[in-house]
Coordinates of C-alpha atoms and ligand atoms in Angstrom, one line a residue:
M1 CA 69.7 18.6 -1.7
A2 CA 72.0 16.8 -3.6
Y3 CA 71.7 14.3 -0.6
Q4 CA 67.6 14.2 -0.2
L5 CA 68.0 13.5 -4.1
S6 CA 69.9 10.2 -3.6
A7 CA 67.8 9.1 -0.7
A8 CA 64.9 9.6 -2.9
L9 CA 65.8 7.6 -5.5
M10 CA 67.3 5.1 -3.1
G11 CA 64.4 5.2 -1.6
L12 CA 62.9 4.0 -5.3
A13 CA 65.1 1.5 -5.4
A14 CA 64.4 -0.2 -2.6
T15 CA 60.4 0.1 -3.5
V16 CA 61.0 -1.5 -6.8
V17 CA 63.4 -4.5 -5.6
S18 CA 61.0 -4.9 -2.7
A19 CA 57.9 -4.9 -5.0
Q20 CA 59.9 -7.4 -7.3
E21 CA 60.3 -10.2 -5.0
Q22 CA 56.6 -11.4 -4.2
Q23 CA 56.6 -14.7 -5.6
S24 CA 54.7 -17.7 -5.6
G25 CA 55.2 -21.5 -6.1
P26 CA 56.6 -24.2 -6.0
F27 CA 54.3 -25.3 -9.3
A28 CA 54.4 -28.1 -12.0
L29 CA 53.3 -27.0 -15.5
H30 CA 50.4 -29.3 -16.7
V31 CA 51.0 -29.2 -21.1
K32 CA 48.0 -30.9 -22.6
G33 CA 46.7 -31.3 -26.8
T34 CA 44.2 -29.0 -27.3
N35 CA 43.9 -31.2 -30.6
P36 CA 40.8 -33.2 -30.4
N37 CA 43.1 -36.2 -30.5
S38 CA 46.1 -35.1 -29.1
T39 CA 48.0 -36.8 -27.1
I40 CA 50.3 -35.0 -26.2
D41 CA 49.8 -35.1 -22.2
G42 CA 53.2 -34.2 -19.9
Y43 CA 55.0 -31.7 -18.0
G44 CA 57.3 -28.8 -18.7
G45 CA 60.3 -29.4 -17.5
S46 CA 64.1 -27.6 -17.5
C47 CA 66.3 -28.9 -20.1
H48 CA 70.5 -28.0 -21.1
A49 CA 70.4 -26.5 -23.8
G50 CA 73.8 -23.9 -23.4
A51 CA 75.8 -23.2 -20.0
A52 CA 73.7 -22.3 -18.0
I53 CA 71.1 -21.9 -20.1
S54 CA 67.8 -24.0 -19.7
G55 CA 64.9 -24.9 -22.6
L56 CA 61.0 -25.3 -21.1
C57 CA 60.9 -29.2 -23.0
Y58 CA 58.0 -31.5 -22.8
S59 CA 58.2 -34.7 -20.9
V60 CA 55.6 -37.3 -20.2
L61 CA 55.4 -38.1 -16.4
S62 CA 54.5 -41.5 -14.6
D63 CA 54.5 -40.2 -10.9
T64 CA 54.6 -36.4 -9.8
T65 CA 54.9 -37.0 -6.7
D66 CA 58.2 -35.9 -5.1
L67 CA 58.7 -34.1 -8.8
P68 CA 62.7 -33.1 -9.3
N69 CA 64.1 -29.3 -9.5
T70 CA 63.8 -29.3 -12.9
F71 CA 60.4 -29.6 -12.8
Q72 CA 59.8 -26.3 -10.2
Y73 CA 58.5 -23.3 -10.9
W74 CA 57.7 -20.0 -9.6
F75 CA 55.5 -16.7 -10.5
N76 CA 57.9 -13.4 -9.8
Y77 CA 55.3 -10.5 -10.4
T78 CA 55.5 -6.9 -8.9
G79 CA 51.7 -6.2 -8.1
F80 CA 52.7 -3.1 -10.2
Q81 CA 51.0 -4.7 -14.3
Q82 CA 47.9 -6.6 -14.6
V83 CA 45.2 -8.2 -16.6
G84 CA 41.9 -8.1 -15.4
D85 CA 42.3 -9.9 -12.1
A86 CA 45.8 -11.6 -13.4
E87 CA 49.6 -10.6 -11.8
V88 CA 51.4 -10.2 -14.4
G89 CA 55.3 -11.1 -14.0
T90 CA 57.9 -13.7 -14.5
L91 CA 58.1 -18.0 -14.8
T92 CA 61.2 -18.5 -13.0
W93 CA 63.2 -21.5 -12.1
N94 CA 66.7 -22.3 -9.8
Q95 CA 69.7 -23.0 -12.1
P96 CA 71.2 -25.6 -9.8
Y97 CA 75.3 -24.9 -9.9
T98 CA 78.3 -25.5 -7.8
D99 CA 79.6 -22.9 -5.6
G100 CA 83.3 -21.8 -6.1
E101 CA 83.6 -24.0 -2.6
G102 CA 81.7 -27.2 -4.2
N103 CA 78.6 -26.3 -2.5
P104 CA 75.5 -27.1 -4.1
A105 CA 74.1 -23.9 -5.0
S106 CA 71.2 -22.4 -7.5
V107 CA 70.4 -19.5 -9.2
S108 CA 66.7 -18.1 -10.5
Q109 CA 66.6 -17.3 -13.7
A110 CA 63.0 -16.2 -15.7
M111 CA 62.0 -17.0 -19.3
G112 CA 63.0 -15.1 -22.4
L113 CA 62.0 -16.0 -25.2
V114 CA 64.7 -16.4 -28.1
Y115 CA 63.3 -16.1 -31.8
Q116 CA 64.2 -17.1 -35.4
T117 CA 64.9 -15.0 -37.7
T118 CA 62.9 -17.1 -40.5
S119 CA 59.8 -18.8 -37.9
N120 CA 57.5 -17.5 -35.9
V121 CA 57.8 -20.1 -33.2
A122 CA 59.7 -18.7 -30.6
A123 CA 61.7 -21.1 -27.9
P124 CA 61.0 -20.1 -24.2
L125 CA 64.8 -20.1 -22.3
F126 CA 66.0 -19.7 -19.4
G127 CA 69.0 -17.8 -18.8
F128 CA 70.2 -14.2 -17.8
S129 CA 68.9 -12.5 -20.2
Q130 CA 67.2 -8.9 -19.6
E131 CA 64.8 -9.9 -21.8
V132 CA 62.0 -11.3 -20.0
F133 CA 58.5 -12.9 -21.5
L134 CA 56.1 -11.3 -18.9
I135 CA 53.5 -13.9 -18.6
G136 CA 50.9 -14.5 -15.9
F137 CA 48.4 -17.1 -14.4
D138 CA 44.4 -16.8 -15.0
S139 CA 41.9 -17.2 -13.3
E140 CA 41.7 -20.9 -14.4
K141 CA 45.4 -21.5 -13.5
E142 CA 46.0 -21.3 -16.8
L143 CA 49.8 -19.6 -18.3
F144 CA 49.0 -16.9 -20.8
G145 CA 51.4 -14.0 -22.9
Y146 CA 50.8 -10.9 -21.7
S147 CA 50.9 -8.0 -24.4
Y148 CA 49.9 -4.6 -24.8
I149 CA 50.0 -3.3 -28.3
D150 CA 48.4 -4.7 -31.1
D151 CA 50.5 -3.8 -34.9
A152 CA 47.3 -5.9 -36.2
K153 CA 45.7 -2.7 -35.7
F154 CA 48.3 0.1 -36.5
V155 CA 46.9 3.2 -38.2
A156 CA 50.0 5.2 -40.4
G157 CA 51.4 8.1 -38.3
Q158 CA 49.3 7.4 -35.3
Q159 CA 50.5 7.0 -31.8
P160 CA 48.8 3.2 -31.3
P161 CA 46.1 2.9 -28.1
T162 CA 47.9 0.4 -25.7
A163 CA 45.5 -3.1 -24.3
P164 CA 47.0 -5.5 -22.1
K165 CA 46.0 -8.4 -23.0
A166 CA 46.2 -12.0 -22.6
S167 CA 46.8 -14.8 -25.4
Y168 CA 47.3 -18.8 -25.2
Q169 CA 49.5 -19.2 -28.4
W170 CA 51.4 -21.9 -27.0
A171 CA 52.6 -25.3 -28.9
V172 CA 55.3 -28.4 -28.1
C173 CA 57.4 -28.3 -31.4
W174 CA 60.5 -30.1 -31.9
Q175 CA 63.2 -27.6 -31.6
Y176 CA 66.4 -26.7 -32.2
F177 CA 69.2 -25.1 -29.5
T178 CA 72.5 -24.5 -31.0
G179 CA 73.2 -28.5 -30.9
Y180 CA 70.2 -29.9 -29.1
F181 CA 67.0 -30.8 -30.7
Y182 CA 64.3 -31.1 -28.4
Q183 CA 60.4 -32.1 -28.2
S184 CA 59.5 -28.6 -26.1
V185 CA 57.2 -25.6 -25.6
A186 CA 56.7 -22.9 -28.3
W187 CA 55.0 -19.6 -28.5
I188 CA 53.8 -18.6 -31.8
Q189 CA 53.6 -15.2 -32.5
A190 CA 51.2 -15.4 -35.0
G191 CA 49.3 -17.1 -37.4
A192 CA 50.0 -21.0 -37.8
P193 CA 53.4 -22.6 -37.0
H194 CA 55.9 -22.2 -39.6
N195 CA 57.5 -25.0 -37.8
P196 CA 55.8 -28.2 -38.9
T197 CA 55.9 -30.5 -36.1
C198 CA 54.2 -28.0 -33.5
E199 CA 51.1 -29.1 -31.8
P200 CA 48.6 -26.4 -29.8
V201 CA 48.7 -26.7 -25.7
E202 CA 47.5 -25.4 -23.0
I203 CA 49.6 -25.2 -20.2
T204 CA 48.0 -25.6 -16.7
Q205 CA 49.7 -24.9 -13.2
V206 CA 49.0 -27.8 -11.0
N207 CA 50.5 -27.1 -7.1
L208 CA 53.4 -29.2 -5.5
Ligands
NAG301 C1 62.3 -13.9 -8.5 O1 61.7 -14.0 -7.1 C2 62.5 -14.7 -5.8 C3 62.0 -14.0 -4.5 O2 61.8 -12.6 -4.3 C4 64.0 -14.0 -6.0 O3 64.6 -14.5 -4.9 C5 64.8 -14.3 -7.4 O4 65.6 -13.7 -7.6 C6 63.6 -13.6 -8.2 N1 63.8 -14.0 -9.5 C7 64.0 -13.1 -10.5 C8 64.8 -14.2 -11.7 O5 64.3 -12.6 -10.5
NAG302 C1 40.1 -38.5 -34.2 O1 40.5 -39.8 -34.6 C2 39.8 -41.0 -35.4 C3 40.1 -42.3 -35.1 O2 41.6 -42.4 -35.5 C4 39.5 -39.9 -36.9 O3 38.6 -41.4 -37.1 C5 39.2 -38.8 -36.9 O4 38.9 -38.2 -38.0 C6 40.1 -37.6 -35.7 N1 39.7 -36.8 -35.1 C7 40.0 -35.3 -35.9 C8 39.8 -34.4 -35.2 O5 41.9 -35.9 -36.0

């Protein structure tokens, strides 16, 4: 019986692991300002924000052929979670490092959000945190953030209904990462951004 149970659990674990493994990419992330006069028109790229931690920086590129690894992203999804027809998953990139034998290697890292205590502007960061930000790409290939609870609709004492939702609250802002100050992609949690350097943007997947 104990054997059957652990075999069943292993079967379940194997299902979960293989379900995690669906991946599309690589692609680039086109970042474009949505204000009528915005001059923001560039790409998202990984930038150093600590040991094996990267932000999602904004860069203007004159040439988008042969984009380096820092501009290449993937979409990892399980196939178990959707908003409408769009899969929900994580945005990943391959963080390069040098392995124990001195050879170049890379490790896949998923994007999470880092929150500031006194701001509504959160910074996407790639690192080893288990806290990932669930995202997806809609039918127009536009990047959305996923949520399933809306606390603006809470009623005291009543269990709220879940409502899977795609939101587009991206901005490009000057953001501070423990010593580094970068113009980079941000997620505005609600309302107008607290950081006055933020400009709203849309982010679109561009196949490489
Ligand atoms: C993303 O999926 C690929 C392919 O299955 C896998 O090798 C990689 O480890 C995944 N990345 C993360 C951060 O889970
Ligand atoms: C856009 O720029 C033009 C020229 O500088 C200006 O007249 C106009 O008011 C601006 N529009 C907005 C929405 O900022």
